[in-house]
Amino acid sequence: MMMMMMMMIIMMMMIMMLLKMLLIMMMMMMMMMMMMMMMMMMMMMMMMMMMMIMMMVVVVVLVLVLVLVMMMMMMMLMMMMMMMMMMMMMMMMMMMMMMMMMMMMMMMMMIMMLMMMMMMMMMMMMMMMMIICPVQRHCGLTWSCDCK
């Protein structure tokens, strides 16, 4: 009988041990799962952050591109204005004012001034020529006035 009892106790102990082992295993598994979940969450968060950063970068790049385009447009406008100036002497002053507003076009303004001065000088020369040497039918606008 005693032997039987002992056997029973041993068996019980064994079962208990097994159960305990199982429990520990379960706990471990749970922990592992939790860890995995956490890792996943972290990864997700990281991904999200990366995405956000990327978006920001894209936005910044876009803005920069826009600004550049705007600048290009402005330059084009300036060039157009320059062309206009070459063509029309009357519009010159108004254009000058416009340019004044755009301080970055100081160089352009200088060139324009030079152009204007040249034009004026040419005009003056022409006028002088006209006054000094009346143009005959047979001789065109010459520098010398000795043609009869």
PDB file of C-alpha atoms in Angstrom:
ATOM      1  CA  MET A   1       0.000   0.000   0.000  1.00  0.00           C
ATOM      2  CA  MET A   2       2.753   2.357   0.995  1.00  0.00           C
ATOM      3  CA  MET A   3       4.493   1.656  -2.246  1.00  0.00           C
ATOM      4  CA  MET A   4       1.310   2.517  -4.113  1.00  0.00           C
ATOM      5  CA  MET A   5       1.022   5.793  -2.286  1.00  0.00           C
ATOM      6  CA  MET A   6       4.578   6.671  -3.080  1.00  0.00           C
ATOM      7  CA  MET A   7       4.018   5.893  -6.692  1.00  0.00           C
ATOM      8  CA  MET A   8       0.943   8.086  -6.749  1.00  0.00           C
ATOM      9  CA  ILE A   9       2.814  10.974  -5.173  1.00  0.00           C
ATOM     10  CA  ILE A  10       5.652  10.639  -7.607  1.00  0.00           C
ATOM     11  CA  MET A  11       3.222  10.571 -10.470  1.00  0.00           C
ATOM     12  CA  MET A  12       1.492  13.649  -9.166  1.00  0.00           C
ATOM     13  CA  MET A  13       4.810  15.402  -8.813  1.00  0.00           C
ATOM     14  CA  MET A  14       5.757  14.475 -12.327  1.00  0.00           C
ATOM     15  CA  ILE A  15       2.449  15.771 -13.677  1.00  0.00           C
ATOM     16  CA  MET A  16       2.881  18.952 -11.706  1.00  0.00           C
ATOM     17  CA  MET A  17       6.344  19.407 -13.082  1.00  0.00           C
ATOM     18  CA  LEU A  18       5.077  18.905 -16.586  1.00  0.00           C
ATOM     19  CA  LEU A  19       2.301  21.399 -16.003  1.00  0.00           C
ATOM     20  CA  LYS A  20       4.727  23.882 -14.642  1.00  0.00           C
ATOM     21  CA  MET A  21       6.947  23.396 -17.620  1.00  0.00           C
ATOM     22  CA  LEU A  22       3.998  23.920 -19.887  1.00  0.00           C
ATOM     23  CA  LEU A  23       3.038  27.050 -18.049  1.00  0.00           C
ATOM     24  CA  ILE A  24       6.522  28.423 -18.305  1.00  0.00           C
ATOM     25  CA  MET A  25       6.559  27.598 -21.971  1.00  0.00           C
ATOM     26  CA  MET A  26       3.227  29.352 -22.435  1.00  0.00           C
ATOM     27  CA  MET A  27       4.527  32.374 -20.586  1.00  0.00           C
ATOM     28  CA  MET A  28       7.622  32.408 -22.699  1.00  0.00           C
ATOM     29  CA  MET A  29       5.547  32.153 -25.823  1.00  0.00           C
ATOM     30  CA  MET A  30       3.380  35.011 -24.664  1.00  0.00           C
ATOM     31  CA  MET A  31       6.411  37.122 -23.944  1.00  0.00           C
ATOM     32  CA  MET A  32       7.821  36.321 -27.316  1.00  0.00           C
ATOM     33  CA  MET A  33       4.566  37.240 -28.968  1.00  0.00           C
ATOM     34  CA  MET A  34       4.450  40.494 -27.076  1.00  0.00           C
ATOM     35  CA  MET A  35       7.976  41.259 -28.074  1.00  0.00           C
ATOM     36  CA  MET A  36       7.194  40.501 -31.662  1.00  0.00           C
ATOM     37  CA  MET A  37       4.158  42.735 -31.531  1.00  0.00           C
ATOM     38  CA  MET A  38       6.187  45.511 -30.015  1.00  0.00           C
ATOM     39  CA  MET A  39       8.813  45.112 -32.668  1.00  0.00           C
ATOM     40  CA  MET A  40       6.187  45.212 -35.356  1.00  0.00           C
ATOM     41  CA  MET A  41       4.690  48.332 -33.854  1.00  0.00           C
ATOM     42  CA  MET A  42       8.083  49.961 -33.692  1.00  0.00           C
ATOM     43  CA  MET A  43       8.758  49.046 -37.280  1.00  0.00           C
ATOM     44  CA  MET A  44       5.421  50.480 -38.306  1.00  0.00           C
ATOM     45  CA  MET A  45       6.156  53.664 -36.427  1.00  0.00           C
ATOM     46  CA  MET A  46       9.537  53.924 -38.048  1.00  0.00           C
ATOM     47  CA  MET A  47       8.008  53.395 -41.451  1.00  0.00           C
ATOM     48  CA  MET A  48       5.430  56.064 -40.740  1.00  0.00           C
ATOM     49  CA  MET A  49       8.132  58.467 -39.645  1.00  0.00           C
ATOM     50  CA  MET A  50      10.138  57.736 -42.747  1.00  0.00           C
ATOM     51  CA  MET A  51       7.097  58.300 -44.888  1.00  0.00           C
ATOM     52  CA  MET A  52       6.435  61.593 -43.152  1.00  0.00           C
ATOM     53  CA  ILE A  53      10.013  62.726 -43.636  1.00  0.00           C
ATOM     54  CA  MET A  54       9.889  61.708 -47.276  1.00  0.00           C
ATOM     55  CA  MET A  55       6.672  63.633 -47.744  1.00  0.00           C
ATOM     56  CA  MET A  56       8.241  66.677 -46.144  1.00  0.00           C
ATOM     57  CA  VAL A  57      11.253  66.405 -48.403  1.00  0.00           C
ATOM     58  CA  VAL A  58       9.026  66.066 -51.449  1.00  0.00           C
ATOM     59  CA  VAL A  59       7.023  69.113 -50.412  1.00  0.00           C
ATOM     60  CA  VAL A  60      10.186  71.121 -49.870  1.00  0.00           C
ATOM     61  CA  VAL A  61      11.544  70.054 -53.244  1.00  0.00           C
ATOM     62  CA  LEU A  62       8.263  70.982 -54.894  1.00  0.00           C
ATOM     63  CA  VAL A  63       8.288  74.388 -53.271  1.00  0.00           C
ATOM     64  CA  LEU A  64      11.861  74.922 -54.382  1.00  0.00           C
ATOM     65  CA  VAL A  65      11.011  73.926 -57.922  1.00  0.00           C
ATOM     66  CA  LEU A  66       8.058  76.297 -57.893  1.00  0.00           C
ATOM     67  CA  VAL A  67      10.248  79.121 -56.680  1.00  0.00           C
ATOM     68  CA  LEU A  68      12.798  78.349 -59.366  1.00  0.00           C
ATOM     69  CA  VAL A  69      10.096  78.339 -62.017  1.00  0.00           C
ATOM     70  CA  MET A  70       8.861  81.667 -60.730  1.00  0.00           C
ATOM     71  CA  MET A  71      12.372  83.049 -60.914  1.00  0.00           C
ATOM     72  CA  MET A  72      12.727  81.783 -64.456  1.00  0.00           C
ATOM     73  CA  MET A  73       9.444  83.426 -65.391  1.00  0.00           C
ATOM     74  CA  MET A  74      10.647  86.687 -63.897  1.00  0.00           C
ATOM     75  CA  MET A  75      13.847  86.446 -65.884  1.00  0.00           C
ATOM     76  CA  MET A  76      11.874  85.801 -69.051  1.00  0.00           C
ATOM     77  CA  LEU A  77       9.738  88.826 -68.314  1.00  0.00           C
ATOM     78  CA  MET A  78      12.840  90.905 -67.817  1.00  0.00           C
ATOM     79  CA  MET A  79      14.238  89.720 -71.117  1.00  0.00           C
ATOM     80  CA  MET A  80      10.973  90.585 -72.834  1.00  0.00           C
ATOM     81  CA  MET A  81      11.140  94.009 -71.257  1.00  0.00           C
ATOM     82  CA  MET A  82      14.661  94.401 -72.550  1.00  0.00           C
ATOM     83  CA  MET A  83      13.500  93.575 -76.049  1.00  0.00           C
ATOM     84  CA  MET A  84      10.683  96.076 -75.752  1.00  0.00           C
ATOM     85  CA  MET A  85      13.157  98.710 -74.668  1.00  0.00           C
ATOM     86  CA  MET A  86      15.307  98.072 -77.686  1.00  0.00           C
ATOM     87  CA  MET A  87      12.246  98.547 -79.896  1.00  0.00           C
ATOM     88  CA  MET A  88      10.503 101.507 -78.258  1.00  0.00           C
ATOM     89  CA  MET A  89      12.357 104.534 -77.021  1.00  0.00           C
ATOM     90  CA  MET A  90       9.196 106.109 -75.613  1.00  0.00           C
ATOM     91  CA  MET A  91       8.481 103.242 -73.224  1.00  0.00           C
ATOM     92  CA  MET A  92      12.017 103.420 -71.850  1.00  0.00           C
ATOM     93  CA  MET A  93      11.282 105.578 -68.816  1.00  0.00           C
ATOM     94  CA  MET A  94       8.346 103.522 -67.627  1.00  0.00           C
ATOM     95  CA  MET A  95      10.348 100.352 -68.019  1.00  0.00           C
ATOM     96  CA  MET A  96      13.120 101.945 -66.032  1.00  0.00           C
ATOM     97  CA  MET A  97      10.703 102.523 -63.181  1.00  0.00           C
ATOM     98  CA  MET A  98       9.629  98.902 -63.327  1.00  0.00           C
ATOM     99  CA  MET A  99      13.223  97.816 -63.206  1.00  0.00           C
ATOM    100  CA  MET A 100      13.876 100.064 -60.243  1.00  0.00           C
ATOM    101  CA  MET A 101      11.255  98.105 -58.385  1.00  0.00           C
ATOM    102  CA  MET A 102      13.171  94.930 -59.154  1.00  0.00           C
ATOM    103  CA  MET A 103      16.455  95.662 -57.425  1.00  0.00           C
ATOM    104  CA  MET A 104      18.052  92.467 -58.669  1.00  0.00           C
ATOM    105  CA  MET A 105      17.955  93.913 -62.213  1.00  0.00           C
ATOM    106  CA  MET A 106      20.518  96.638 -61.459  1.00  0.00           C
ATOM    107  CA  MET A 107      22.874  95.208 -64.062  1.00  0.00           C
ATOM    108  CA  MET A 108      20.122  95.188 -66.652  1.00  0.00           C
ATOM    109  CA  MET A 109      19.388  98.788 -65.762  1.00  0.00           C
ATOM    110  CA  MET A 110      23.004  99.725 -66.324  1.00  0.00           C
ATOM    111  CA  ILE A 111      22.974  98.092 -69.722  1.00  0.00           C
ATOM    112  CA  MET A 112      19.730  99.867 -70.513  1.00  0.00           C
ATOM    113  CA  MET A 113      21.163 103.205 -69.491  1.00  0.00           C
ATOM    114  CA  LEU A 114      24.121 102.626 -71.753  1.00  0.00           C
ATOM    115  CA  MET A 115      21.822 101.656 -74.594  1.00  0.00           C
ATOM    116  CA  MET A 116      19.717 104.739 -74.043  1.00  0.00           C
ATOM    117  CA  MET A 117      22.785 106.961 -73.950  1.00  0.00           C
ATOM    118  CA  MET A 118      24.040 105.409 -77.159  1.00  0.00           C
ATOM    119  CA  MET A 119      20.659 105.866 -78.798  1.00  0.00           C
ATOM    120  CA  MET A 120      20.497 109.455 -77.643  1.00  0.00           C
ATOM    121  CA  MET A 121      23.993 110.118 -78.909  1.00  0.00           C
ATOM    122  CA  MET A 122      23.126 108.565 -82.249  1.00  0.00           C
ATOM    123  CA  MET A 123      19.965 110.649 -82.449  1.00  0.00           C
ATOM    124  CA  MET A 124      21.922 113.784 -81.603  1.00  0.00           C
ATOM    125  CA  MET A 125      24.519 112.975 -84.234  1.00  0.00           C
ATOM    126  CA  MET A 126      21.816 112.398 -86.804  1.00  0.00           C
ATOM    127  CA  MET A 127      20.144 115.650 -85.890  1.00  0.00           C
ATOM    128  CA  MET A 128      23.433 117.498 -86.147  1.00  0.00           C
ATOM    129  CA  MET A 129      24.077 115.927 -89.511  1.00  0.00           C
ATOM    130  CA  MET A 130      20.618 116.904 -90.701  1.00  0.00           C
ATOM    131  CA  ILE A 131      21.150 120.478 -89.539  1.00  0.00           C
ATOM    132  CA  ILE A 132      24.690 120.834 -90.868  1.00  0.00           C
ATOM    133  CA  CYS A 133      24.384 118.974 -94.125  1.00  0.00           C
ATOM    134  CA  PRO A 134      20.992 119.209 -95.860  1.00  0.00           C
ATOM    135  CA  VAL A 135      20.521 115.975 -97.714  1.00  0.00           C
ATOM    136  CA  GLN A 136      20.607 116.337-101.516  1.00  0.00           C
ATOM    137  CA  ARG A 137      18.683 114.017-103.719  1.00  0.00           C
ATOM    138  CA  HIS A 138      21.742 112.374-105.276  1.00  0.00           C
ATOM    139  CA  CYS A 139      23.945 112.048-102.139  1.00  0.00           C
ATOM    140  CA  GLY A 140      22.564 110.090 -99.136  1.00  0.00           C
ATOM    141  CA  LEU A 141      23.236 110.826 -95.518  1.00  0.00           C
ATOM    142  CA  THR A 142      27.004 111.239 -95.666  1.00  0.00           C
ATOM    143  CA  TRP A 143      29.402 112.260 -92.983  1.00  0.00           C
ATOM    144  CA  SER A 144      31.111 114.763 -95.215  1.00  0.00           C
ATOM    145  CA  CYS A 145      29.322 117.823 -96.497  1.00  0.00           C
ATOM    146  CA  ASP A 146      31.510 118.445 -99.555  1.00  0.00           C
ATOM    147  CA  CYS A 147      29.248 116.609-102.004  1.00  0.00           C
ATOM    148  CA  LYS A 148      27.588 118.961-104.469  1.00  0.00           C
TER     149      LYS A 148
END
